[in-house]
Amino acid sequence: MQFGAILVLRRLSDSVRGVALIEFALCLPVLIVMYLGGSAALDLISCTRKVTTATRSVVDLVGRTMSPAIIYNKPEDASATSYLSASAVVLSPYKLDKATEQVSLLRVCDATHAYVVWTQAQTQAADGSGATAVASTHTAGTLPSGQTQSASSIVSIPAAMVTAPLLPVSPDGSNVCNNLAPGTAKKIQVGTAGGWLFMGKVTYQYTPGVTFFNLPTTQLSDTIYMSPRLY
């Protein structure tokens, strides 16, 4: 009896049948996690590229078709709804209602700051059938009316974005960004001189489609500045 048990145990210890199946069963969870993780990473990269393309699309369309001078003189009549909607379509097949598109017209006041002349932001229906206006991250000023401007209409721009010819020069040598009151013979009021820039911004609330974990939503965002083609 004891001898028979020993023989059975010896045969079991020498057997290699089923080893591959056991090894595969042990590796399968790791392989699944690697596959799903890789798919999620690729999807995130794809969505990030879509956001960048959409941002470039809106600022390029506006820069080609909207005149800064016309917007400056009557900003209440300016509308980029169709361009913002067109840029949102670039995000397809991702859900369009998870994105916010924004465009702003800036007037340079020093090497690293600009005055917000006009701004517009919106989001789309999930299927792109309609647009809804939302609050912009910028606060537009009230020029060309002759009144003191708010410092909240001054925003930062990347260093080395503009060259010397785009920078306004105040007769008294003061920084134009600080001249919020109506201009005088010695001071140039902010927003009344300087080069133009269009700024486009798209943000997207990205949620992984397939995951084992309850990962939080990631906000993807890109901002692009372009000089206008029209004046």
PDB file of C-alpha atoms in Angstrom:
ATOM      1  CA  MET A   1       0.000   0.000   0.000  1.00  0.00           C
ATOM      2  CA  GLN A   2       2.744   2.380   1.011  1.00  0.00           C
ATOM      3  CA  PHE A   3       4.856   1.298  -1.915  1.00  0.00           C
ATOM      4  CA  GLY A   4       1.946   1.941  -4.346  1.00  0.00           C
ATOM      5  CA  ALA A   5       1.431   5.429  -2.960  1.00  0.00           C
ATOM      6  CA  ILE A   6       5.111   6.181  -3.455  1.00  0.00           C
ATOM      7  CA  LEU A   7       4.918   5.070  -7.086  1.00  0.00           C
ATOM      8  CA  VAL A   8       1.905   7.300  -7.718  1.00  0.00           C
ATOM      9  CA  LEU A   9       3.638  10.306  -6.181  1.00  0.00           C
ATOM     10  CA  ARG A  10       6.765   9.620  -8.183  1.00  0.00           C
ATOM     11  CA  ARG A  11       4.797   9.444 -11.442  1.00  0.00           C
ATOM     12  CA  LEU A  12       3.062  12.727 -10.577  1.00  0.00           C
ATOM     13  CA  SER A  13       6.351  14.448  -9.799  1.00  0.00           C
ATOM     14  CA  ASP A  14       7.858  13.251 -13.085  1.00  0.00           C
ATOM     15  CA  SER A  15       4.807  14.196 -15.204  1.00  0.00           C
ATOM     16  CA  VAL A  16       4.973  17.376 -17.298  1.00  0.00           C
ATOM     17  CA  ARG A  17       1.499  17.082 -18.792  1.00  0.00           C
ATOM     18  CA  GLY A  18      -0.556  20.259 -18.264  1.00  0.00           C
ATOM     19  CA  VAL A  19       2.459  22.447 -17.376  1.00  0.00           C
ATOM     20  CA  ALA A  20       1.872  24.773 -20.317  1.00  0.00           C
ATOM     21  CA  LEU A  21      -1.781  25.153 -19.387  1.00  0.00           C
ATOM     22  CA  ILE A  22      -0.921  26.040 -15.799  1.00  0.00           C
ATOM     23  CA  GLU A  23       1.738  28.526 -16.892  1.00  0.00           C
ATOM     24  CA  PHE A  24      -0.702  30.104 -19.316  1.00  0.00           C
ATOM     25  CA  ALA A  25      -3.332  30.373 -16.579  1.00  0.00           C
ATOM     26  CA  LEU A  26      -0.808  32.148 -14.360  1.00  0.00           C
ATOM     27  CA  CYS A  27       0.284  34.539 -17.120  1.00  0.00           C
ATOM     28  CA  LEU A  28      -3.198  35.282 -18.508  1.00  0.00           C
ATOM     29  CA  PRO A  29      -4.178  37.959 -15.954  1.00  0.00           C
ATOM     30  CA  VAL A  30      -0.891  39.783 -16.539  1.00  0.00           C
ATOM     31  CA  LEU A  31      -1.323  39.597 -20.313  1.00  0.00           C
ATOM     32  CA  ILE A  32      -4.875  40.942 -20.081  1.00  0.00           C
ATOM     33  CA  VAL A  33      -3.780  43.844 -17.885  1.00  0.00           C
ATOM     34  CA  MET A  34      -0.907  44.633 -20.282  1.00  0.00           C
ATOM     35  CA  TYR A  35      -3.230  44.494 -23.293  1.00  0.00           C
ATOM     36  CA  LEU A  36      -5.921  46.703 -21.767  1.00  0.00           C
ATOM     37  CA  GLY A  37      -3.328  49.086 -20.335  1.00  0.00           C
ATOM     38  CA  GLY A  38      -1.651  49.421 -23.718  1.00  0.00           C
ATOM     39  CA  SER A  39      -4.986  50.007 -25.426  1.00  0.00           C
ATOM     40  CA  ALA A  40      -5.912  52.682 -22.876  1.00  0.00           C
ATOM     41  CA  ALA A  41      -2.527  54.404 -23.333  1.00  0.00           C
ATOM     42  CA  LEU A  42      -2.869  54.416 -27.117  1.00  0.00           C
ATOM     43  CA  ASP A  43      -6.412  55.787 -26.847  1.00  0.00           C
ATOM     44  CA  LEU A  44      -5.202  58.565 -24.538  1.00  0.00           C
ATOM     45  CA  ILE A  45      -2.417  59.480 -26.980  1.00  0.00           C
ATOM     46  CA  SER A  46      -4.905  59.478 -29.859  1.00  0.00           C
ATOM     47  CA  CYS A  47      -7.286  61.773 -27.972  1.00  0.00           C
ATOM     48  CA  THR A  48      -4.418  64.112 -27.065  1.00  0.00           C
ATOM     49  CA  ARG A  49      -3.491  64.425 -30.736  1.00  0.00           C
ATOM     50  CA  LYS A  50      -7.129  65.082 -31.602  1.00  0.00           C
ATOM     51  CA  VAL A  51      -7.233  67.918 -29.054  1.00  0.00           C
ATOM     52  CA  THR A  52      -4.104  69.492 -30.561  1.00  0.00           C
ATOM     53  CA  THR A  53      -5.499  69.191 -34.104  1.00  0.00           C
ATOM     54  CA  ALA A  54      -8.829  70.711 -33.045  1.00  0.00           C
ATOM     55  CA  THR A  55      -7.041  73.606 -31.343  1.00  0.00           C
ATOM     56  CA  ARG A  56      -4.943  74.330 -34.394  1.00  0.00           C
ATOM     57  CA  SER A  57      -8.015  74.110 -36.607  1.00  0.00           C
ATOM     58  CA  VAL A  58     -10.028  76.740 -34.747  1.00  0.00           C
ATOM     59  CA  VAL A  59      -7.242  79.296 -34.410  1.00  0.00           C
ATOM     60  CA  ASP A  60      -6.202  78.785 -38.036  1.00  0.00           C
ATOM     61  CA  LEU A  61      -9.768  79.196 -39.342  1.00  0.00           C
ATOM     62  CA  VAL A  62     -10.364  82.344 -37.302  1.00  0.00           C
ATOM     63  CA  GLY A  63      -6.974  83.802 -38.211  1.00  0.00           C
ATOM     64  CA  ARG A  64      -7.708  83.349 -41.915  1.00  0.00           C
ATOM     65  CA  THR A  65     -11.238  84.751 -41.964  1.00  0.00           C
ATOM     66  CA  MET A  66     -11.766  87.265 -39.133  1.00  0.00           C
ATOM     67  CA  SER A  67     -10.248  90.756 -39.175  1.00  0.00           C
ATOM     68  CA  PRO A  68      -8.795  92.007 -35.869  1.00  0.00           C
ATOM     69  CA  ALA A  69      -9.577  95.613 -36.791  1.00  0.00           C
ATOM     70  CA  ILE A  70     -13.261  94.812 -37.414  1.00  0.00           C
ATOM     71  CA  ILE A  71     -13.511  92.823 -34.180  1.00  0.00           C
ATOM     72  CA  TYR A  72     -11.798  95.622 -32.236  1.00  0.00           C
ATOM     73  CA  ASN A  73     -14.198  98.302 -33.463  1.00  0.00           C
ATOM     74  CA  LYS A  74     -17.340  96.228 -32.839  1.00  0.00           C
ATOM     75  CA  PRO A  75     -16.583  93.140 -30.741  1.00  0.00           C
ATOM     76  CA  GLU A  76     -20.264  92.563 -29.896  1.00  0.00           C
ATOM     77  CA  ASP A  77     -20.906  91.651 -33.549  1.00  0.00           C
ATOM     78  CA  ALA A  78     -18.040  89.159 -33.809  1.00  0.00           C
ATOM     79  CA  SER A  79     -18.969  85.483 -33.839  1.00  0.00           C
ATOM     80  CA  ALA A  80     -16.796  82.411 -34.317  1.00  0.00           C
ATOM     81  CA  THR A  81     -19.552  79.878 -33.609  1.00  0.00           C
ATOM     82  CA  SER A  82     -19.209  78.112 -36.943  1.00  0.00           C
ATOM     83  CA  TYR A  83     -15.417  77.871 -36.623  1.00  0.00           C
ATOM     84  CA  LEU A  84     -15.603  76.560 -33.067  1.00  0.00           C
ATOM     85  CA  SER A  85     -18.166  73.976 -34.165  1.00  0.00           C
ATOM     86  CA  ALA A  86     -16.011  72.941 -37.117  1.00  0.00           C
ATOM     87  CA  SER A  87     -13.016  72.417 -34.851  1.00  0.00           C
ATOM     88  CA  ALA A  88     -15.113  70.285 -32.489  1.00  0.00           C
ATOM     89  CA  VAL A  89     -15.936  67.864 -35.307  1.00  0.00           C
ATOM     90  CA  VAL A  90     -12.208  67.103 -35.534  1.00  0.00           C
ATOM     91  CA  LEU A  91     -12.519  65.359 -32.148  1.00  0.00           C
ATOM     92  CA  SER A  92     -14.852  62.686 -33.553  1.00  0.00           C
ATOM     93  CA  PRO A  93     -15.289  59.790 -32.743  1.00  0.00           C
ATOM     94  CA  TYR A  94     -14.745  61.052 -29.185  1.00  0.00           C
ATOM     95  CA  LYS A  95     -17.807  62.551 -27.499  1.00  0.00           C
ATOM     96  CA  LEU A  96     -18.042  66.189 -28.532  1.00  0.00           C
ATOM     97  CA  ASP A  97     -19.949  67.257 -25.414  1.00  0.00           C
ATOM     98  CA  LYS A  98     -16.873  66.490 -23.320  1.00  0.00           C
ATOM     99  CA  ALA A  99     -14.912  69.288 -25.032  1.00  0.00           C
ATOM    100  CA  THR A 100     -14.858  73.058 -24.706  1.00  0.00           C
ATOM    101  CA  GLU A 101     -13.571  75.199 -27.569  1.00  0.00           C
ATOM    102  CA  GLN A 102     -12.378  78.767 -27.057  1.00  0.00           C
ATOM    103  CA  VAL A 103     -10.888  81.512 -29.191  1.00  0.00           C
ATOM    104  CA  SER A 104      -9.689  84.971 -28.159  1.00  0.00           C
ATOM    105  CA  LEU A 105      -8.317  88.039 -29.909  1.00  0.00           C
ATOM    106  CA  LEU A 106      -5.345  89.503 -28.046  1.00  0.00           C
ATOM    107  CA  ARG A 107      -3.506  92.777 -28.492  1.00  0.00           C
ATOM    108  CA  VAL A 108       0.100  92.674 -27.376  1.00  0.00           C
ATOM    109  CA  CYS A 109       1.047  95.209 -24.676  1.00  0.00           C
ATOM    110  CA  ASP A 110       4.513  93.946 -23.727  1.00  0.00           C
ATOM    111  CA  ALA A 111       6.796  91.000 -24.459  1.00  0.00           C
ATOM    112  CA  THR A 112       4.913  88.583 -22.186  1.00  0.00           C
ATOM    113  CA  HIS A 113       1.406  90.050 -21.849  1.00  0.00           C
ATOM    114  CA  ALA A 114      -1.548  90.984 -24.022  1.00  0.00           C
ATOM    115  CA  TYR A 115      -4.929  92.667 -23.689  1.00  0.00           C
ATOM    116  CA  VAL A 116      -8.044  90.567 -24.379  1.00  0.00           C
ATOM    117  CA  VAL A 117     -10.056  92.400 -27.027  1.00  0.00           C
ATOM    118  CA  TRP A 118     -12.682  89.696 -27.583  1.00  0.00           C
ATOM    119  CA  THR A 119     -13.265  86.095 -26.581  1.00  0.00           C
ATOM    120  CA  GLN A 120     -15.806  83.332 -27.225  1.00  0.00           C
ATOM    121  CA  ALA A 121     -16.175  79.799 -25.865  1.00  0.00           C
ATOM    122  CA  GLN A 122     -18.677  77.005 -26.417  1.00  0.00           C
ATOM    123  CA  THR A 123     -19.319  73.298 -26.182  1.00  0.00           C
ATOM    124  CA  GLN A 124     -21.153  70.978 -28.563  1.00  0.00           C
ATOM    125  CA  ALA A 125     -23.933  68.452 -28.283  1.00  0.00           C
ATOM    126  CA  ALA A 126     -22.612  64.877 -28.168  1.00  0.00           C
ATOM    127  CA  ASP A 127     -23.485  64.348 -31.835  1.00  0.00           C
ATOM    128  CA  GLY A 128     -22.333  67.831 -32.890  1.00  0.00           C
ATOM    129  CA  SER A 129     -25.872  68.932 -33.775  1.00  0.00           C
ATOM    130  CA  GLY A 130     -25.790  72.170 -31.763  1.00  0.00           C
ATOM    131  CA  ALA A 131     -23.559  74.497 -29.764  1.00  0.00           C
ATOM    132  CA  THR A 132     -23.974  76.021 -26.313  1.00  0.00           C
ATOM    133  CA  ALA A 133     -22.104  79.142 -25.197  1.00  0.00           C
ATOM    134  CA  VAL A 134     -20.026  78.765 -22.030  1.00  0.00           C
ATOM    135  CA  ALA A 135     -17.884  81.114 -19.962  1.00  0.00           C
ATOM    136  CA  SER A 136     -14.463  81.851 -21.414  1.00  0.00           C
ATOM    137  CA  THR A 137     -11.333  81.639 -19.304  1.00  0.00           C
ATOM    138  CA  HIS A 138     -10.523  85.166 -20.540  1.00  0.00           C
ATOM    139  CA  THR A 139     -12.197  88.445 -19.630  1.00  0.00           C
ATOM    140  CA  ALA A 140     -12.586  90.780 -22.584  1.00  0.00           C
ATOM    141  CA  GLY A 141     -12.038  94.496 -22.120  1.00  0.00           C
ATOM    142  CA  THR A 142     -14.370  97.287 -23.209  1.00  0.00           C
ATOM    143  CA  LEU A 143     -12.256  99.163 -25.736  1.00  0.00           C
ATOM    144  CA  PRO A 144     -12.572 101.124 -27.974  1.00  0.00           C
ATOM    145  CA  SER A 145     -14.790 103.024 -25.476  1.00  0.00           C
ATOM    146  CA  GLY A 146     -12.877 105.738 -23.597  1.00  0.00           C
ATOM    147  CA  GLN A 147     -12.920 104.335 -20.077  1.00  0.00           C
ATOM    148  CA  THR A 148     -10.519 102.789 -17.615  1.00  0.00           C
ATOM    149  CA  GLN A 149      -9.860  99.126 -18.315  1.00  0.00           C
ATOM    150  CA  SER A 150      -9.669  96.265 -15.828  1.00  0.00           C
ATOM    151  CA  ALA A 151      -6.399  94.516 -15.088  1.00  0.00           C
ATOM    152  CA  SER A 152      -8.298  91.206 -15.461  1.00  0.00           C
ATOM    153  CA  SER A 153      -8.288  91.815 -19.218  1.00  0.00           C
ATOM    154  CA  ILE A 154      -4.501  91.461 -19.268  1.00  0.00           C
ATOM    155  CA  VAL A 155      -3.280  87.893 -19.800  1.00  0.00           C
ATOM    156  CA  SER A 156       0.132  86.274 -20.051  1.00  0.00           C
ATOM    157  CA  ILE A 157       1.515  85.052 -23.356  1.00  0.00           C
ATOM    158  CA  PRO A 158       4.535  82.781 -23.884  1.00  0.00           C
ATOM    159  CA  ALA A 159       7.928  84.481 -23.841  1.00  0.00           C
ATOM    160  CA  ALA A 160       9.529  85.080 -27.241  1.00  0.00           C
ATOM    161  CA  MET A 161       6.087  84.871 -28.855  1.00  0.00           C
ATOM    162  CA  VAL A 162       6.299  88.376 -30.373  1.00  0.00           C
ATOM    163  CA  THR A 163       9.012  90.478 -31.979  1.00  0.00           C
ATOM    164  CA  ALA A 164       9.852  94.126 -31.343  1.00  0.00           C
ATOM    165  CA  PRO A 165       7.644  95.568 -34.133  1.00  0.00           C
ATOM    166  CA  LEU A 166       4.562  94.118 -32.383  1.00  0.00           C
ATOM    167  CA  LEU A 167       5.322  95.834 -29.067  1.00  0.00           C
ATOM    168  CA  PRO A 168       3.624  99.206 -28.434  1.00  0.00           C
ATOM    169  CA  VAL A 169       5.866 101.999 -27.167  1.00  0.00           C
ATOM    170  CA  SER A 170       4.418 104.617 -24.830  1.00  0.00           C
ATOM    171  CA  PRO A 171       5.857 108.168 -25.321  1.00  0.00           C
ATOM    172  CA  ASP A 172       6.819 108.402 -21.641  1.00  0.00           C
ATOM    173  CA  GLY A 173       8.493 104.989 -21.721  1.00  0.00           C
ATOM    174  CA  SER A 174       5.920 103.395 -19.395  1.00  0.00           C
ATOM    175  CA  ASN A 175       4.803  99.789 -19.785  1.00  0.00           C
ATOM    176  CA  VAL A 176       1.609  99.896 -21.849  1.00  0.00           C
ATOM    177  CA  CYS A 177       0.193  96.929 -19.916  1.00  0.00           C
ATOM    178  CA  ASN A 178       0.017  99.157 -16.831  1.00  0.00           C
ATOM    179  CA  ASN A 179      -1.747 102.040 -18.568  1.00  0.00           C
ATOM    180  CA  LEU A 180      -5.362 101.135 -17.802  1.00  0.00           C
ATOM    181  CA  ALA A 181      -6.768 104.699 -17.831  1.00  0.00           C
ATOM    182  CA  PRO A 182      -7.695 106.445 -21.119  1.00  0.00           C
ATOM    183  CA  GLY A 183      -4.631 107.459 -23.099  1.00  0.00           C
ATOM    184  CA  THR A 184      -3.007 110.879 -23.099  1.00  0.00           C
ATOM    185  CA  ALA A 185      -0.359 112.596 -25.148  1.00  0.00           C
ATOM    186  CA  LYS A 186       2.270 110.952 -22.951  1.00  0.00           C
ATOM    187  CA  LYS A 187       0.702 107.546 -22.347  1.00  0.00           C
ATOM    188  CA  ILE A 188      -0.726 104.898 -24.684  1.00  0.00           C
ATOM    189  CA  GLN A 189      -3.715 103.113 -23.162  1.00  0.00           C
ATOM    190  CA  VAL A 190      -3.543  99.347 -23.059  1.00  0.00           C
ATOM    191  CA  GLY A 191      -5.307  97.686 -25.978  1.00  0.00           C
ATOM    192  CA  THR A 192      -5.145 100.694 -28.304  1.00  0.00           C
ATOM    193  CA  ALA A 193      -1.800  99.821 -29.938  1.00  0.00           C
ATOM    194  CA  GLY A 194       0.406  96.803 -30.493  1.00  0.00           C
ATOM    195  CA  GLY A 195       0.369  93.661 -32.592  1.00  0.00           C
ATOM    196  CA  TRP A 196      -2.474  91.143 -32.750  1.00  0.00           C
ATOM    197  CA  LEU A 197      -2.630  87.470 -31.808  1.00  0.00           C
ATOM    198  CA  PHE A 198      -5.414  84.931 -31.985  1.00  0.00           C
ATOM    199  CA  MET A 199      -5.389  82.343 -29.210  1.00  0.00           C
ATOM    200  CA  GLY A 200      -7.212  79.024 -29.579  1.00  0.00           C
ATOM    201  CA  LYS A 201      -7.794  76.634 -26.705  1.00  0.00           C
ATOM    202  CA  VAL A 202      -9.530  73.246 -26.529  1.00  0.00           C
ATOM    203  CA  THR A 203     -10.042  71.227 -23.356  1.00  0.00           C
ATOM    204  CA  TYR A 204     -11.372  67.688 -23.252  1.00  0.00           C
ATOM    205  CA  GLN A 205     -12.554  65.621 -20.278  1.00  0.00           C
ATOM    206  CA  TYR A 206     -11.114  62.223 -21.136  1.00  0.00           C
ATOM    207  CA  THR A 207     -12.297  59.003 -19.485  1.00  0.00           C
ATOM    208  CA  PRO A 208     -10.701  55.646 -20.477  1.00  0.00           C
ATOM    209  CA  GLY A 209     -13.133  53.431 -22.325  1.00  0.00           C
ATOM    210  CA  VAL A 210     -11.893  50.072 -20.982  1.00  0.00           C
ATOM    211  CA  THR A 211     -10.176  49.590 -17.641  1.00  0.00           C
ATOM    212  CA  PHE A 212     -10.110  47.292 -14.613  1.00  0.00           C
ATOM    213  CA  PHE A 213      -9.805  50.289 -12.349  1.00  0.00           C
ATOM    214  CA  ASN A 214     -12.082  53.242 -11.657  1.00  0.00           C
ATOM    215  CA  LEU A 215      -9.657  55.816 -13.025  1.00  0.00           C
ATOM    216  CA  PRO A 216     -10.473  59.527 -12.664  1.00  0.00           C
ATOM    217  CA  THR A 217     -11.277  61.718 -15.643  1.00  0.00           C
ATOM    218  CA  THR A 218      -8.200  63.368 -17.162  1.00  0.00           C
ATOM    219  CA  GLN A 219      -8.448  66.891 -18.540  1.00  0.00           C
ATOM    220  CA  LEU A 220      -6.579  67.215 -21.813  1.00  0.00           C
ATOM    221  CA  SER A 221      -5.876  70.727 -23.020  1.00  0.00           C
ATOM    222  CA  ASP A 222      -3.893  72.555 -25.680  1.00  0.00           C
ATOM    223  CA  THR A 223      -3.387  76.252 -26.421  1.00  0.00           C
ATOM    224  CA  ILE A 224      -2.064  77.631 -29.708  1.00  0.00           C
ATOM    225  CA  TYR A 225      -1.312  81.237 -30.716  1.00  0.00           C
ATOM    226  CA  MET A 226      -1.299  82.472 -34.307  1.00  0.00           C
ATOM    227  CA  SER A 227      -0.897  85.800 -36.037  1.00  0.00           C
ATOM    228  CA  PRO A 228      -3.966  86.900 -38.059  1.00  0.00           C
ATOM    229  CA  ARG A 229      -3.912  86.830 -41.862  1.00  0.00           C
ATOM    230  CA  LEU A 230      -6.376  89.711 -42.172  1.00  0.00           C
ATOM    231  CA  TYR A 231      -6.165  93.222 -40.719  1.00  0.00           C
TER     232      TYR A 231
END
